[in-house]
Coordinates of C-alpha atoms in Angstrom, one line a residue:
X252 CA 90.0 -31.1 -91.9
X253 CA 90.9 -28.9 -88.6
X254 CA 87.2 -27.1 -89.1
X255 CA 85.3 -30.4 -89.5
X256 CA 86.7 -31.6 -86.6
X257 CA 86.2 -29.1 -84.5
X258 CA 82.5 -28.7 -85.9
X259 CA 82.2 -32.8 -84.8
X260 CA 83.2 -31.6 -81.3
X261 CA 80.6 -29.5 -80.8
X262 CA 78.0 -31.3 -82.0
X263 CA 79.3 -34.1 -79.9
X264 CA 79.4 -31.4 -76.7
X265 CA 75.9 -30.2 -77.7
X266 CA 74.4 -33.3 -77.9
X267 CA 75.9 -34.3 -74.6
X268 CA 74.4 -31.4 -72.9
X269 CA 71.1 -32.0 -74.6
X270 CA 71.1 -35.3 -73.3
X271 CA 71.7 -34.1 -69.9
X272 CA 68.7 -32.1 -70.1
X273 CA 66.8 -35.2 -71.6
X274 CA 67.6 -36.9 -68.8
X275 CA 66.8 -34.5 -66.3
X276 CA 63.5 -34.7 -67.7
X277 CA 63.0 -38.4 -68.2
X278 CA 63.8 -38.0 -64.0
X279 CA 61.4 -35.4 -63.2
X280 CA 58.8 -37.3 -65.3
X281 CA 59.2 -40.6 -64.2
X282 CA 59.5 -38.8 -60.1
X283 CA 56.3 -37.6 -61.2
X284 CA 54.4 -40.7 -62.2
X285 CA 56.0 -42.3 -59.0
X286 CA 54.7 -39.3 -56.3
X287 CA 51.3 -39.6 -58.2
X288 CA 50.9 -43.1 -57.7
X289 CA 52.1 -42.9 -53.8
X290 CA 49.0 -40.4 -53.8
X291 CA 46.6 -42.6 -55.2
X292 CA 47.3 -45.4 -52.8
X293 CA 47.3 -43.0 -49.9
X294 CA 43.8 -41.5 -50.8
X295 CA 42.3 -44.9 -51.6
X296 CA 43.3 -46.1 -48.2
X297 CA 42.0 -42.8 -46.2
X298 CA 41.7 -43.7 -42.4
X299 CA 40.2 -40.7 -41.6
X300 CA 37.0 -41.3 -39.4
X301 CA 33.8 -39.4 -40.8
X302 CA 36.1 -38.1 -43.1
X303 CA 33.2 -36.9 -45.4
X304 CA 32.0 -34.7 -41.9
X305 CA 35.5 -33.0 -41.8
X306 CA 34.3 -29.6 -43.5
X307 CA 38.0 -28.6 -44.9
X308 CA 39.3 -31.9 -45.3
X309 CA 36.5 -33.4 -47.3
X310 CA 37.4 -30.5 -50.4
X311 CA 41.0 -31.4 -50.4
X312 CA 42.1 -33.9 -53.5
X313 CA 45.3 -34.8 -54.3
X314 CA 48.8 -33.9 -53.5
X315 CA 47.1 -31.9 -50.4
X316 CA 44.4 -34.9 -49.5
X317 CA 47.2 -37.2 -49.1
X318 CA 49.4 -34.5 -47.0
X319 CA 46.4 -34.3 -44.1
X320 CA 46.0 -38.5 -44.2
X321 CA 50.1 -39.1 -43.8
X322 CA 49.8 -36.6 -40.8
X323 CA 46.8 -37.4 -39.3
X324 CA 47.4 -40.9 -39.3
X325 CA 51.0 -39.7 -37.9
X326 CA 50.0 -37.8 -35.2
X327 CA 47.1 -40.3 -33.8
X328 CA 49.9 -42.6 -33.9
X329 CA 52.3 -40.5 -31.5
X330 CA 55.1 -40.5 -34.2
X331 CA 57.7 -38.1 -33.5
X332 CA 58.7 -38.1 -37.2
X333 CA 56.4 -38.0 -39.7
X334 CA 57.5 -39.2 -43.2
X335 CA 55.5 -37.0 -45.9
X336 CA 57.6 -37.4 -48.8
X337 CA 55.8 -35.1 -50.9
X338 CA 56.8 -31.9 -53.6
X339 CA 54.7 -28.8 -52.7
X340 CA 54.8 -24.9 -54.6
X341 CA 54.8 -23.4 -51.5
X342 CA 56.8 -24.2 -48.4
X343 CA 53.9 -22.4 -46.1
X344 CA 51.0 -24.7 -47.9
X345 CA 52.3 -27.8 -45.3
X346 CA 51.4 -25.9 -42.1
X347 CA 47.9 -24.2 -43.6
X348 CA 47.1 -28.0 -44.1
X349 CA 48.5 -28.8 -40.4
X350 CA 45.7 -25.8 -39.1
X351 CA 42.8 -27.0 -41.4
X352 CA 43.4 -30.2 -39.5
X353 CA 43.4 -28.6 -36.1
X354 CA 40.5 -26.9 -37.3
X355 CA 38.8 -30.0 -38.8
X356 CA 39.7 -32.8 -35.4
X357 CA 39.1 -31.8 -32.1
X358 CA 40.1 -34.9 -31.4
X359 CA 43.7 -34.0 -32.0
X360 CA 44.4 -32.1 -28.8
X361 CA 48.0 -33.9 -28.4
X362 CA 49.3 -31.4 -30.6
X363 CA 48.8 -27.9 -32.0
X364 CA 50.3 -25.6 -34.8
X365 CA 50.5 -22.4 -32.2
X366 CA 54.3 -22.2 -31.0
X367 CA 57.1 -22.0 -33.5
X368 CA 58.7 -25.7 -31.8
X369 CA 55.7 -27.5 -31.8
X370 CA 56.7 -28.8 -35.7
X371 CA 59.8 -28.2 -38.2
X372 CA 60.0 -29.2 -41.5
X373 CA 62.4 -31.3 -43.3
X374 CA 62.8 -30.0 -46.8
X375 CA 64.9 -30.7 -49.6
X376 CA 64.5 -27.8 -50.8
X377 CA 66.2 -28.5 -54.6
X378 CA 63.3 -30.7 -55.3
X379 CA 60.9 -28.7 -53.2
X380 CA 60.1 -31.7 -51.6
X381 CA 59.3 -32.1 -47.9
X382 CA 60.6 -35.2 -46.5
X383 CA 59.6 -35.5 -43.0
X384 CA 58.1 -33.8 -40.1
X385 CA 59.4 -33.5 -36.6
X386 CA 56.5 -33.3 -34.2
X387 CA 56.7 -32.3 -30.4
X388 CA 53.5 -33.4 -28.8
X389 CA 52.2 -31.5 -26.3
X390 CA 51.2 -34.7 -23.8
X391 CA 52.4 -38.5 -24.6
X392 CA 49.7 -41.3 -25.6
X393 CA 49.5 -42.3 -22.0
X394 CA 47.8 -39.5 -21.0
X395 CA 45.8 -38.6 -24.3
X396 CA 44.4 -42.5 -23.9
X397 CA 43.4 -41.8 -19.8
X398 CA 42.0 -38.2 -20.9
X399 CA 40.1 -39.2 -24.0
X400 CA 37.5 -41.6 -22.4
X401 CA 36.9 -38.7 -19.6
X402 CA 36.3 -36.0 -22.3
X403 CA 34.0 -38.4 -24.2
X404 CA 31.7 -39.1 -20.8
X405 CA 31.7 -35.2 -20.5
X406 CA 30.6 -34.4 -24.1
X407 CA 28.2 -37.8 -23.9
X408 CA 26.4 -35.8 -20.4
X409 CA 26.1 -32.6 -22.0
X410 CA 24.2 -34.5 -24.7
X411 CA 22.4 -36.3 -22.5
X412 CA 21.0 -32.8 -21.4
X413 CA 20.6 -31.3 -24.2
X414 CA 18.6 -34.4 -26.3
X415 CA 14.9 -33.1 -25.6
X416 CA 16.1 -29.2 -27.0
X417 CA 16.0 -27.4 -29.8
X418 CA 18.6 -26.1 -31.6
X419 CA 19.0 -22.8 -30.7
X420 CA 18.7 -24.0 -27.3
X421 CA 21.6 -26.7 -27.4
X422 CA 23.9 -23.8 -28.5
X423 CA 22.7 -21.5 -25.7
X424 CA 23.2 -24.5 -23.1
X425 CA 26.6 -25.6 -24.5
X426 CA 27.7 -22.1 -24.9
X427 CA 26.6 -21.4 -21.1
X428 CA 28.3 -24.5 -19.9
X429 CA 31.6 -23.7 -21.3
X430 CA 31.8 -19.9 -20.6
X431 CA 30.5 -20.9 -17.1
X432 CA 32.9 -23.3 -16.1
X433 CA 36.1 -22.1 -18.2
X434 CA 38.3 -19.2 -17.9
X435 CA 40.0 -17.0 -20.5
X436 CA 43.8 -18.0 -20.1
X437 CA 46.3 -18.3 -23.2
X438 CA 49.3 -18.9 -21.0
X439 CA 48.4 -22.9 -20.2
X440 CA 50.1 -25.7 -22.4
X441 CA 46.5 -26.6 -23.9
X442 CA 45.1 -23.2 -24.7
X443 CA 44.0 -24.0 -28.1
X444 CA 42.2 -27.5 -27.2
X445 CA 39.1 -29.0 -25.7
X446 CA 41.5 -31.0 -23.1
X447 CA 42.0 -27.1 -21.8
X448 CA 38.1 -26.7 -22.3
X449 CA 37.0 -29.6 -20.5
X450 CA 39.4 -31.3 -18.0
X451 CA 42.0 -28.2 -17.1
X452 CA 38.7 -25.5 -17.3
X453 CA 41.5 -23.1 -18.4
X454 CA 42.0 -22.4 -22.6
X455 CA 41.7 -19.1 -25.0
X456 CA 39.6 -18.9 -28.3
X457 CA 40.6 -21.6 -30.6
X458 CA 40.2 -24.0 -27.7
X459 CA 36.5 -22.6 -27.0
X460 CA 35.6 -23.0 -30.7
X461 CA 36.9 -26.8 -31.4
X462 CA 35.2 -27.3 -28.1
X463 CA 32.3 -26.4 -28.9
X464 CA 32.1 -27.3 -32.8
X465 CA 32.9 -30.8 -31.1
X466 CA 30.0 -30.9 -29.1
X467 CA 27.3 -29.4 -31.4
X468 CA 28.8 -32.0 -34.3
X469 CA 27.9 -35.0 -32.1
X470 CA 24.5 -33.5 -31.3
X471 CA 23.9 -33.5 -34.9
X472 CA 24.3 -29.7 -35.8
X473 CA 26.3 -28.1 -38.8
X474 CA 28.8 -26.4 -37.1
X475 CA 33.2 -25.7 -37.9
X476 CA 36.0 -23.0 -36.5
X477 CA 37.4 -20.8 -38.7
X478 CA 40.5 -19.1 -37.7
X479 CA 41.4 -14.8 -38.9
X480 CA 43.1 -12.0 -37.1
X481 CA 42.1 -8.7 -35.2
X482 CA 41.3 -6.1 -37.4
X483 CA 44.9 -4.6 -36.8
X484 CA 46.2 -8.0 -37.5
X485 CA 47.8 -8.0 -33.9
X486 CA 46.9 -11.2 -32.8
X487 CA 45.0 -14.3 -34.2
X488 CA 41.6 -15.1 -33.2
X489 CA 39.1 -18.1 -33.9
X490 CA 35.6 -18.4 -33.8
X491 CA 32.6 -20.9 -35.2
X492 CA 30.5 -20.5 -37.9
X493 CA 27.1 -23.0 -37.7
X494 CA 23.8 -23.9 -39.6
X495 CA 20.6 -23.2 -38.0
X496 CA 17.5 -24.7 -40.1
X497 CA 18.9 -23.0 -43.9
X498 CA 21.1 -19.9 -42.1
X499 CA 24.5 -19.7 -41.5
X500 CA 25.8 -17.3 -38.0
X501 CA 28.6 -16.5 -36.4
X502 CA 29.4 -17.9 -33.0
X503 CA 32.3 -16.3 -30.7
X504 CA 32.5 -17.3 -26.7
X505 CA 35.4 -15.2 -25.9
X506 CA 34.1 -12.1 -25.5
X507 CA 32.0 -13.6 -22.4
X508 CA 34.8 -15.8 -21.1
X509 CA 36.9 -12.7 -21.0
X510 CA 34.2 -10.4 -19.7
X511 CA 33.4 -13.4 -16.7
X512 CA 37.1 -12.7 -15.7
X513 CA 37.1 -8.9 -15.7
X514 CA 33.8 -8.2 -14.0
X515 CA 31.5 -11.3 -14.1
X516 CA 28.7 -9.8 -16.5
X517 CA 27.8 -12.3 -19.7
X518 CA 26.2 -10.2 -22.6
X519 CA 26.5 -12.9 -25.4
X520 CA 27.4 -10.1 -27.9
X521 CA 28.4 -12.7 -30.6
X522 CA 25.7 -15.2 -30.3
X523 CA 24.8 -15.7 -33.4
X524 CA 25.5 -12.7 -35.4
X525 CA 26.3 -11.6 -38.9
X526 CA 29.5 -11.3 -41.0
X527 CA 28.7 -7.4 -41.3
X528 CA 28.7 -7.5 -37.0
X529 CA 31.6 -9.5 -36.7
X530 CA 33.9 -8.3 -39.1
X531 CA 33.4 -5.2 -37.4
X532 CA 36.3 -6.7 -35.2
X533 CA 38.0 -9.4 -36.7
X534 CA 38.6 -10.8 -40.4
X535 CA 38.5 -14.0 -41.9
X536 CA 42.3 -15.8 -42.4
X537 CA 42.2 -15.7 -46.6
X538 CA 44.3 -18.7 -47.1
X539 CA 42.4 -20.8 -46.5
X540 CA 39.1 -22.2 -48.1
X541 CA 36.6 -20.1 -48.5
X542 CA 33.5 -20.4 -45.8
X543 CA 29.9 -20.2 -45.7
X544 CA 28.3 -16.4 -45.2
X545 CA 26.6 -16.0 -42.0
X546 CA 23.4 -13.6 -43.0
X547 CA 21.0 -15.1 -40.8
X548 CA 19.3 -13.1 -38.0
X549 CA 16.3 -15.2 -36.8
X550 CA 18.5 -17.0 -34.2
X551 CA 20.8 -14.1 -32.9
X552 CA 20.3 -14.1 -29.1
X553 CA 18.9 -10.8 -29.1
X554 CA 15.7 -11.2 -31.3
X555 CA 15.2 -15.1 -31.0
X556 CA 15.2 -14.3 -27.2
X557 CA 12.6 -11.2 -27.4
X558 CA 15.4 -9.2 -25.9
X559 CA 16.0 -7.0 -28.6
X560 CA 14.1 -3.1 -28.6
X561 CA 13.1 -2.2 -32.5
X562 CA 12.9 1.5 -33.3
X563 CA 8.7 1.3 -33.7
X564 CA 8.5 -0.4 -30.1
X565 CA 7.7 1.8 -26.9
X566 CA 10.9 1.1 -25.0
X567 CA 9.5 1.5 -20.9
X568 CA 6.5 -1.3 -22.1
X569 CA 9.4 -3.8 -24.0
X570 CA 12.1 -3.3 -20.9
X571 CA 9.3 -3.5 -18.5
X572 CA 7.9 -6.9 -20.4
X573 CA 11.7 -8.0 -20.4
X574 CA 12.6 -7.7 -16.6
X575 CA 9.2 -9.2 -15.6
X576 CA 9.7 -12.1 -17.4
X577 CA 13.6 -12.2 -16.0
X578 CA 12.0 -11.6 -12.9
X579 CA 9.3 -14.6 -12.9
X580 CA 11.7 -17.1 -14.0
X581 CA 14.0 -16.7 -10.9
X582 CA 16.6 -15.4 -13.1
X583 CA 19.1 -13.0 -11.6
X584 CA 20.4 -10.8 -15.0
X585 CA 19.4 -9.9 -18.4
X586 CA 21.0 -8.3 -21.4
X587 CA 18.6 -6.0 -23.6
X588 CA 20.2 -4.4 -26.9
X589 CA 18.7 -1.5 -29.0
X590 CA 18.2 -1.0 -32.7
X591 CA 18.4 2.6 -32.3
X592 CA 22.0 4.3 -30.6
X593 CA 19.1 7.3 -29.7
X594 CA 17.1 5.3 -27.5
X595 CA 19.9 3.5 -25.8
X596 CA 21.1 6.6 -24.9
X597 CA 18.1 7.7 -23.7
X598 CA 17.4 5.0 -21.6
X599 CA 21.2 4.6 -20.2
X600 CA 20.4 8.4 -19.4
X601 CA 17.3 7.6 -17.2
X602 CA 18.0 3.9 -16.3
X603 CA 17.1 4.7 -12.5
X604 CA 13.5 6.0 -13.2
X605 CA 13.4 3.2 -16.0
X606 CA 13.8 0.4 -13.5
X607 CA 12.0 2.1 -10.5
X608 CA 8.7 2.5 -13.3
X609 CA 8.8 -1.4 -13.3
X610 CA 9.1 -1.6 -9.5
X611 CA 5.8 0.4 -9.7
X612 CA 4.3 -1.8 -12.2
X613 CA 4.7 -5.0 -10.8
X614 CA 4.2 -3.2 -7.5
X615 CA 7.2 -4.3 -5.9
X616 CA 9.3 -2.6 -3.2
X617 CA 12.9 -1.5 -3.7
X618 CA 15.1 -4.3 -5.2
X619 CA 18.7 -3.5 -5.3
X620 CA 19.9 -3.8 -9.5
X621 CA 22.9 -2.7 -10.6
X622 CA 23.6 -2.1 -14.4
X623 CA 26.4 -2.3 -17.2
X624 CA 26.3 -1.5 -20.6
X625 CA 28.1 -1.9 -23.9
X626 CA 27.9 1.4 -25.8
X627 CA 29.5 -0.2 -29.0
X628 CA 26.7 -2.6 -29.5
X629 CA 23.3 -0.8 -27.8
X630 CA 23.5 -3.4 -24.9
X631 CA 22.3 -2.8 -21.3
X632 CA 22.9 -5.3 -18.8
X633 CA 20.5 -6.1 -15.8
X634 CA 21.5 -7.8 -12.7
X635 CA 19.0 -8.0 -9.8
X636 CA 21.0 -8.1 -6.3

């Protein structure tokens, strides 16, 4: 009688247990249904403008898709707490999604992912769900609603400019306007945004490329930053990747904005390059989504603007061709680059009775030049004084 009993009390205490677990499941599953139908609403009601333009955004679905609407919505709404309210694998996938918005909407310059205080997270972290973001802005709506209709009339005049060009010609002039009348500086509050770009004329790389992805976008050209790391992964970096006619290149204004500060010479050594050039220096950040591969050469500055010496070409006649042209146009510098290291050598060895041979041709008296070069890339610069 003892046994029986005792064999009634533990299937009593097993069942009990097993219903625990039942229930824990019947929670989960029905937790489930109720996060998935939160997410259906929240896509279906996507207030994203030109959403299907927004290169990263437009491939999210889902659990992630809803994410980037809650906060986008969030943070053009000011709100210093963001409710998300949503169960994630990985607590670092929250903060890729905040970057591939930066990435995605210049127009979000009131807030950026670089600085540990600018967001925390609000996890429970039993559930792995994030409940809510705390957001520190890095001006108030006042002043993003007084600065937004002055960086729309500056965008709206470089367009005006720019209408009657070509492609390859509104990069060059977009490019030229913003390493002309920016400097390199990643000590200022708005660094990493077009408001540094375009009304403080002070910002560092990521600033530079949604600046200019911004502009090219409203002039009707393909064109998004992607974000990676110095090759020794000691710092972050950002660049643009755009479409010209069925190529993809690679686009990177900081190498000029820094050399304007150091010594005032402009050699547009990643206009337009490859991946094979510019992973040279810096590689691509892996998690995110994968990117378009720039192999297209047409439209790199050097050959699209004849300023590039092939191996076959008599390099006195091509320089000589190059600074005459320079010199007609009223222009004041050049870059040339070299396919062969040999004859860049050569000529940086001889660049005196190079440039007094095309005095001679054009029959010109002594004009003061002065020269720089870049030995990495087979560059010479020309500056007539």
């Amino acid at each position: 009688m003892r046994k029986i009993i005792k064999i009634i009390l533990i299937s009593i205490l097993s069942l009990s247990l097993s219903g625990c677990s039942i229930l824990s499941g019947f929670s989960s599953f029905f937790s489930n249904i109720k996060e998935e139908k939160m997410i259906a609403k929240i896509v279906s009601d996507n207030p994203i403008p030109d959403f299907e333009d927004r290169y990263y955004l437009s491939q999210l679905k889902d659990k992630d898709l809803a994410f980037v609407i809650i906060a986008y919505e969030g943070l053009m709404n000011f709100k210093e707490k963001i409710d998300i309210n949503l169960t994630f694998d990985s607590q670092q996938r929250p903060l890729e999604l905040l970057e591939l918005i930066q990435y995605d909407c210049p127009e979000i310059y009131q807030f950026t992912t670089n600085g540990s205080t600018n967001v925390s997270f609000n996890w429970i972290l039993s559930k792995d769900e994030l409940v809510s973001m705390d957001i520190t802005y890095l001006m108030n709506e006042e002043q993003y609603n007084l600065s937004y209709p002055v960086i729309e009339d500056k965008i709206q005049n470089l367009l005006n400019e720019i209408q009657s060009l070509n492609d390859f010609d509104k990069e060059l002039y977009v490019y030229d306007y913003i390493v002309d009348t920016c400097s390199y500086n990643e000590n200022t509050i708005h660094y990493s945004s077009p408001y540094g770009v375009l009304i403080e004329q002070e910002a560092a790389c990521l600033g530079f490329s949604r600046t200019m992805q911004w502009i090219l976008k409203e002039a009707g050209m393909d064109c998004i930053t992607v974000g990676g790391y110095s090759k020794e992964k000691e710092s972050g970096h950002a660049w643009n990747i755009l479409k010209l006619e069925d190529e993809y290149y690679s686009l990177d204004l900081t190498a000029d904005t820094n050399r304007k500060e150091n010594n005032g010479y402009k050699m547009y050594l990643y206009f337009n390059v490859t991946d094979d050039f510019i992973r040279k220096d810096y590689q691509l950040q892996s998690s995110l989504f994968n990117v378009p591969e720039t192999k297209g050469t047409k439209y790199n500055y050097y050959i699209y603007t004849d300023h590039y010496v092939y191996n076959h070409q008599d390099y006195q006649t091509k320089i000589n061709d190059i600074l005459s042209q320079t010199y007609l146009n009223q222009n004041k510098e050049c870059v040339i680059q070299f396919e062969d290291k040999e004859t860049y050598e050569e000529v940086l060895s001889n660049i005196s009775s190079v440039y007094s041979n095309w005095l001679m041709e054009m029959n010109l008296s002594f004009i003061p030049a002065s020269f720089a070069n870049v030995e990495e890339y087979n560059v010479i610069y020309f500056q007539f004084n």
